[in-house]
Amino acid sequence: NAGVTQTPKFQVLKTGQSMTLQCAQDMNHNSMYWYRQDPGMGLRLIYYSASEGTTDKGEVPNGYNVSRLNKREFSLRLESAAPSQTSVYFCASTRGGLANTDTQYFGPGTRLTVL
Amino acid sequence: SQQGEEDPQALSIQEGENATMNCSYKTSINNLQWYRQNSGRGLVHLILIRSNEREKHSGRLRVTLDTSKKSSSLLITASRAADTASYFCATPDRDDKIIFGKGTRLHILP
């Protein structure tokens, strides 16, 4: 099992460009999450999907959109990138319910720089 | 939203010593989790402790929870170089999502 995979690993964008970060898990997990991590900070939740076909906003959703394509895949899209979105992005999944009672499994992260 | 705050922000100890880090939170919780993050990697779950538990062990890890003081501690015994990482506590918010603290950066000196 690969666990949680993310592509790309690194990306540099110019302000105003768009891109989609891909995430997939092969553990048959129901819930998936997108976080961002800024230097010296903990993770902040952007969006999550409690089950296939549902998505909800987290703490910092502005400037992002998500798609739960199927049970395995959860993508994060930046429609018009801004320098404030320079960060490391992590995808995570949990087997059943929300992450407050269930172990989260994290991907390796995508390091995004917006110039 | 509530947030766990780890203390200290950074800690350097000699290999073989014990490392203790603390987490304080603001409102009542039903559980608390600890995660580890090695440099440049994703987080790895270490342990979950429920509000009706006072102490929990996993290998060289010992976690305590004091709900009256709204605090938790993570003790790593007999530290190793591989323990060098950032450690985060995570607590549920009122919407049952979890909130991560800013972490404690632990450095094990040879």
Short mmCIF file of C-alpha atoms in Angstrom, two decimals:
data_model
loop_
_atom_site.label_atom_id
_atom_site.label_comp_id
_atom_site.label_asym_id
_atom_site.label_seq_id
_atom_site.Cartn_x
_atom_site.Cartn_y
_atom_site.Cartn_z
CA ASN A 1 0.00 0.00 0.00
CA ALA A 2 1.29 3.46 -0.90
CA GLY A 3 -0.89 5.13 1.74
CA VAL A 4 -1.54 8.78 0.88
CA THR A 5 0.18 10.14 -2.21
CA GLN A 6 0.39 13.73 -3.40
CA THR A 7 1.46 15.28 -6.67
CA PRO A 8 3.38 17.36 -7.44
CA LYS A 9 6.06 17.47 -4.72
CA PHE A 10 7.17 20.97 -5.66
CA GLN A 11 5.57 23.74 -7.70
CA VAL A 12 6.37 27.35 -8.50
CA LEU A 13 3.59 29.58 -9.79
CA LYS A 14 3.30 33.19 -10.81
CA THR A 15 0.63 35.34 -9.22
CA GLY A 16 -2.68 34.76 -10.95
CA GLN A 17 -1.87 31.32 -12.32
CA SER A 18 -4.06 28.37 -11.46
CA MET A 19 -3.20 24.82 -10.52
CA THR A 20 -4.60 21.67 -8.99
CA LEU A 21 -2.92 19.66 -6.26
CA GLN A 22 -3.73 15.98 -6.45
CA CYS A 23 -4.17 13.58 -3.55
CA ALA A 24 -5.02 9.90 -3.55
CA GLN A 25 -5.28 7.24 -0.84
CA ASP A 26 -5.40 3.47 -1.29
CA MET A 27 -6.61 2.58 2.23
CA ASN A 28 -10.33 2.72 1.45
CA HIS A 29 -10.69 5.65 3.84
CA ASN A 30 -13.91 7.61 3.95
CA SER A 31 -12.68 11.04 5.02
CA MET A 32 -10.02 13.21 3.43
CA TYR A 33 -8.50 16.57 4.34
CA TRP A 34 -6.38 19.36 2.93
CA TYR A 35 -4.12 21.38 5.23
CA ARG A 36 -1.57 24.10 4.77
CA GLN A 37 1.49 24.57 6.94
CA ASP A 38 3.36 27.85 7.11
CA PRO A 39 6.83 28.21 8.68
CA GLY A 40 6.80 27.74 12.43
CA MET A 41 3.09 27.03 12.43
CA GLY A 42 0.87 24.08 12.95
CA LEU A 43 -1.41 22.79 10.26
CA ARG A 44 -4.51 24.71 9.32
CA LEU A 45 -7.46 22.94 7.74
CA ILE A 46 -8.50 24.27 4.33
CA TYR A 47 -11.25 21.86 3.29
CA TYR A 48 -12.33 18.38 4.18
CA SER A 49 -14.56 15.66 2.80
CA ALA A 50 -16.30 13.45 5.34
CA SER A 51 -17.43 11.04 2.65
CA GLU A 52 -17.50 10.63 -1.10
CA GLY A 53 -19.64 13.34 -2.63
CA THR A 54 -19.43 15.79 0.27
CA THR A 55 -17.03 18.64 0.98
CA ASP A 56 -16.93 21.28 3.72
CA LYS A 57 -14.92 24.35 4.52
CA GLY A 58 -12.25 24.32 7.17
CA GLU A 59 -10.50 27.16 8.92
CA VAL A 60 -8.90 28.85 5.88
CA PRO A 61 -10.93 28.04 2.71
CA ASN A 62 -10.70 31.38 0.90
CA GLY A 63 -8.90 31.17 -2.43
CA TYR A 64 -9.31 27.41 -2.73
CA ASN A 65 -11.75 24.90 -4.16
CA VAL A 66 -11.86 21.16 -3.78
CA SER A 67 -13.27 18.14 -5.55
CA ARG A 68 -13.84 14.69 -4.07
CA LEU A 69 -13.58 12.92 -7.39
CA ASN A 70 -14.24 9.48 -5.94
CA LYS A 71 -13.49 7.69 -2.70
CA ARG A 72 -9.77 7.59 -3.43
CA GLU A 73 -9.08 11.08 -4.74
CA PHE A 74 -9.42 14.56 -3.28
CA SER A 75 -8.02 17.49 -5.24
CA LEU A 76 -7.33 21.07 -4.19
CA ARG A 77 -7.49 23.86 -6.75
CA LEU A 78 -6.07 27.35 -6.63
CA GLU A 79 -7.94 29.37 -9.23
CA SER A 80 -5.79 32.52 -9.06
CA ALA A 81 -2.68 31.99 -6.97
CA ALA A 82 -1.47 34.71 -4.62
CA PRO A 83 1.86 35.04 -2.76
CA SER A 84 -0.03 34.50 0.51
CA GLN A 85 -0.72 30.95 -0.67
CA THR A 86 2.98 30.08 -0.60
CA SER A 87 3.00 27.17 1.80
CA VAL A 88 3.39 23.44 2.20
CA TYR A 89 0.15 21.61 1.51
CA PHE A 90 -0.68 18.29 3.14
CA CYS A 91 -3.41 15.87 2.31
CA ALA A 92 -4.63 13.42 4.96
CA SER A 93 -7.25 10.73 5.34
CA THR A 94 -9.09 8.91 8.12
CA ARG A 95 -10.79 5.55 7.99
CA GLY A 96 -14.15 6.47 9.35
CA GLY A 97 -15.32 9.58 11.08
CA LEU A 98 -13.76 12.94 11.45
CA ALA A 99 -10.20 13.35 12.62
CA ASN A 100 -11.08 14.21 16.19
CA THR A 101 -11.35 10.54 17.11
CA ASP A 102 -9.59 8.78 14.28
CA THR A 103 -5.95 8.50 13.23
CA GLN A 104 -5.04 10.73 10.32
CA TYR A 105 -2.65 9.42 7.70
CA PHE A 106 -0.70 12.14 5.94
CA GLY A 107 0.82 12.46 2.51
CA PRO A 108 4.38 13.74 2.01
CA GLY A 109 3.28 17.27 1.13
CA THR A 110 3.46 19.66 -1.81
CA ARG A 111 5.75 22.66 -1.44
CA LEU A 112 4.17 25.56 -3.35
CA THR A 113 5.81 28.91 -4.03
CA VAL A 114 3.84 31.77 -5.58
CA LEU A 115 5.95 34.56 -6.99
CA SER B 1 -11.66 27.93 17.63
CA GLN B 2 -9.69 26.38 20.44
CA GLN B 3 -6.11 25.37 19.93
CA GLY B 4 -3.52 23.38 21.78
CA GLU B 5 -0.37 25.31 22.55
CA GLU B 6 2.85 23.36 22.95
CA ASP B 7 5.58 24.31 25.35
CA PRO B 8 8.50 24.70 24.93
CA GLN B 9 8.70 25.90 21.33
CA ALA B 10 12.11 24.27 20.98
CA LEU B 11 14.08 21.76 23.06
CA SER B 12 17.60 20.39 22.71
CA ILE B 13 18.75 17.45 24.82
CA GLN B 14 21.56 14.91 24.80
CA GLU B 15 20.93 11.51 23.32
CA GLY B 16 19.79 9.12 26.02
CA GLU B 17 18.06 11.79 28.10
CA ASN B 18 14.31 12.08 28.48
CA ALA B 19 12.37 14.75 26.62
CA THR B 20 9.16 16.27 27.96
CA MET B 21 6.87 18.60 26.09
CA ASN B 22 3.56 20.02 27.14
CA CYS B 23 0.30 21.03 25.54
CA SER B 24 -2.32 23.32 27.03
CA TYR B 25 -5.80 23.83 25.61
CA LYS B 26 -8.70 26.12 26.30
CA THR B 27 -11.99 24.25 26.47
CA SER B 28 -13.20 20.80 27.44
CA ILE B 29 -12.24 18.00 25.07
CA ASN B 30 -13.11 14.34 24.68
CA ASN B 31 -9.64 13.35 23.51
CA LEU B 32 -6.23 14.70 22.56
CA GLN B 33 -3.75 13.43 20.01
CA TRP B 34 0.00 13.77 19.53
CA TYR B 35 1.70 13.73 16.13
CA ARG B 36 5.33 13.77 15.02
CA GLN B 37 6.72 15.48 11.93
CA ASN B 38 10.18 14.77 10.66
CA SER B 39 11.78 17.54 8.62
CA GLY B 40 10.19 17.86 5.20
CA ARG B 41 7.71 15.06 5.80
CA GLY B 42 4.05 14.62 6.62
CA LEU B 43 2.78 14.11 10.15
CA VAL B 44 2.70 10.71 11.77
CA HIS B 45 0.18 9.84 14.46
CA LEU B 46 1.75 8.85 17.78
CA ILE B 47 -1.00 8.42 20.30
CA LEU B 48 -4.58 9.37 21.21
CA ILE B 49 -5.62 9.79 24.82
CA ARG B 50 -9.26 10.05 25.81
CA SER B 51 -10.66 12.37 28.45
CA ASN B 52 -11.33 9.48 30.84
CA GLU B 53 -7.70 8.35 30.66
CA ARG B 54 -4.95 9.88 32.77
CA GLU B 55 -1.95 8.17 31.24
CA LYS B 56 -1.13 6.13 28.19
CA HIS B 57 2.03 4.40 27.02
CA SER B 58 3.33 3.41 23.61
CA GLY B 59 6.88 2.06 23.53
CA ARG B 60 9.15 4.85 24.78
CA LEU B 61 6.29 7.36 24.74
CA ARG B 62 4.25 8.28 27.78
CA VAL B 63 1.34 10.69 27.49
CA THR B 64 -0.57 12.16 30.39
CA LEU B 65 -3.77 14.15 30.38
CA ASP B 66 -4.97 16.41 33.18
CA THR B 67 -8.44 17.62 32.28
CA SER B 68 -8.67 19.78 35.40
CA LYS B 69 -5.63 21.78 34.25
CA LYS B 70 -6.50 21.42 30.57
CA SER B 71 -3.04 20.13 29.79
CA SER B 72 -1.22 17.12 28.41
CA SER B 73 2.39 16.08 28.38
CA LEU B 74 4.40 13.86 26.07
CA LEU B 75 7.45 12.16 27.53
CA ILE B 76 9.99 10.44 25.30
CA THR B 77 12.33 8.29 27.33
CA ALA B 78 15.91 7.34 26.40
CA SER B 79 15.91 9.69 23.42
CA ARG B 80 17.56 8.75 20.14
CA ALA B 81 18.80 10.76 17.19
CA ALA B 82 15.79 9.54 15.22
CA ASP B 83 13.50 11.33 17.69
CA THR B 84 14.66 14.68 16.29
CA ALA B 85 11.41 16.10 14.89
CA SER B 86 8.58 18.49 15.60
CA TYR B 87 5.81 17.29 17.88
CA PHE B 88 2.26 18.57 17.68
CA CYS B 89 -0.74 18.16 19.90
CA ALA B 90 -4.16 18.17 18.27
CA THR B 91 -7.46 18.88 19.99
CA PRO B 92 -11.05 18.83 18.71
CA ASP B 93 -12.82 22.09 18.07
CA ARG B 94 -16.53 22.68 18.61
CA ASP B 95 -17.27 21.33 15.12
CA ASP B 96 -15.38 18.09 15.86
CA LYS B 97 -12.56 18.87 13.50
CA ILE B 98 -9.10 18.91 15.02
CA ILE B 99 -6.86 21.90 15.55
CA PHE B 100 -3.08 21.52 15.63
CA GLY B 101 -0.79 23.53 17.85
CA LYS B 102 2.36 25.19 16.54
CA GLY B 103 4.54 22.35 17.75
CA THR B 104 7.67 21.72 19.79
CA ARG B 105 10.89 21.33 17.81
CA LEU B 106 12.96 18.63 19.48
CA HIS B 107 16.65 18.26 18.67
CA ILE B 108 18.60 15.31 20.01
CA LEU B 109 22.30 16.06 20.35
CA PRO B 110 24.83 13.25 19.79
#
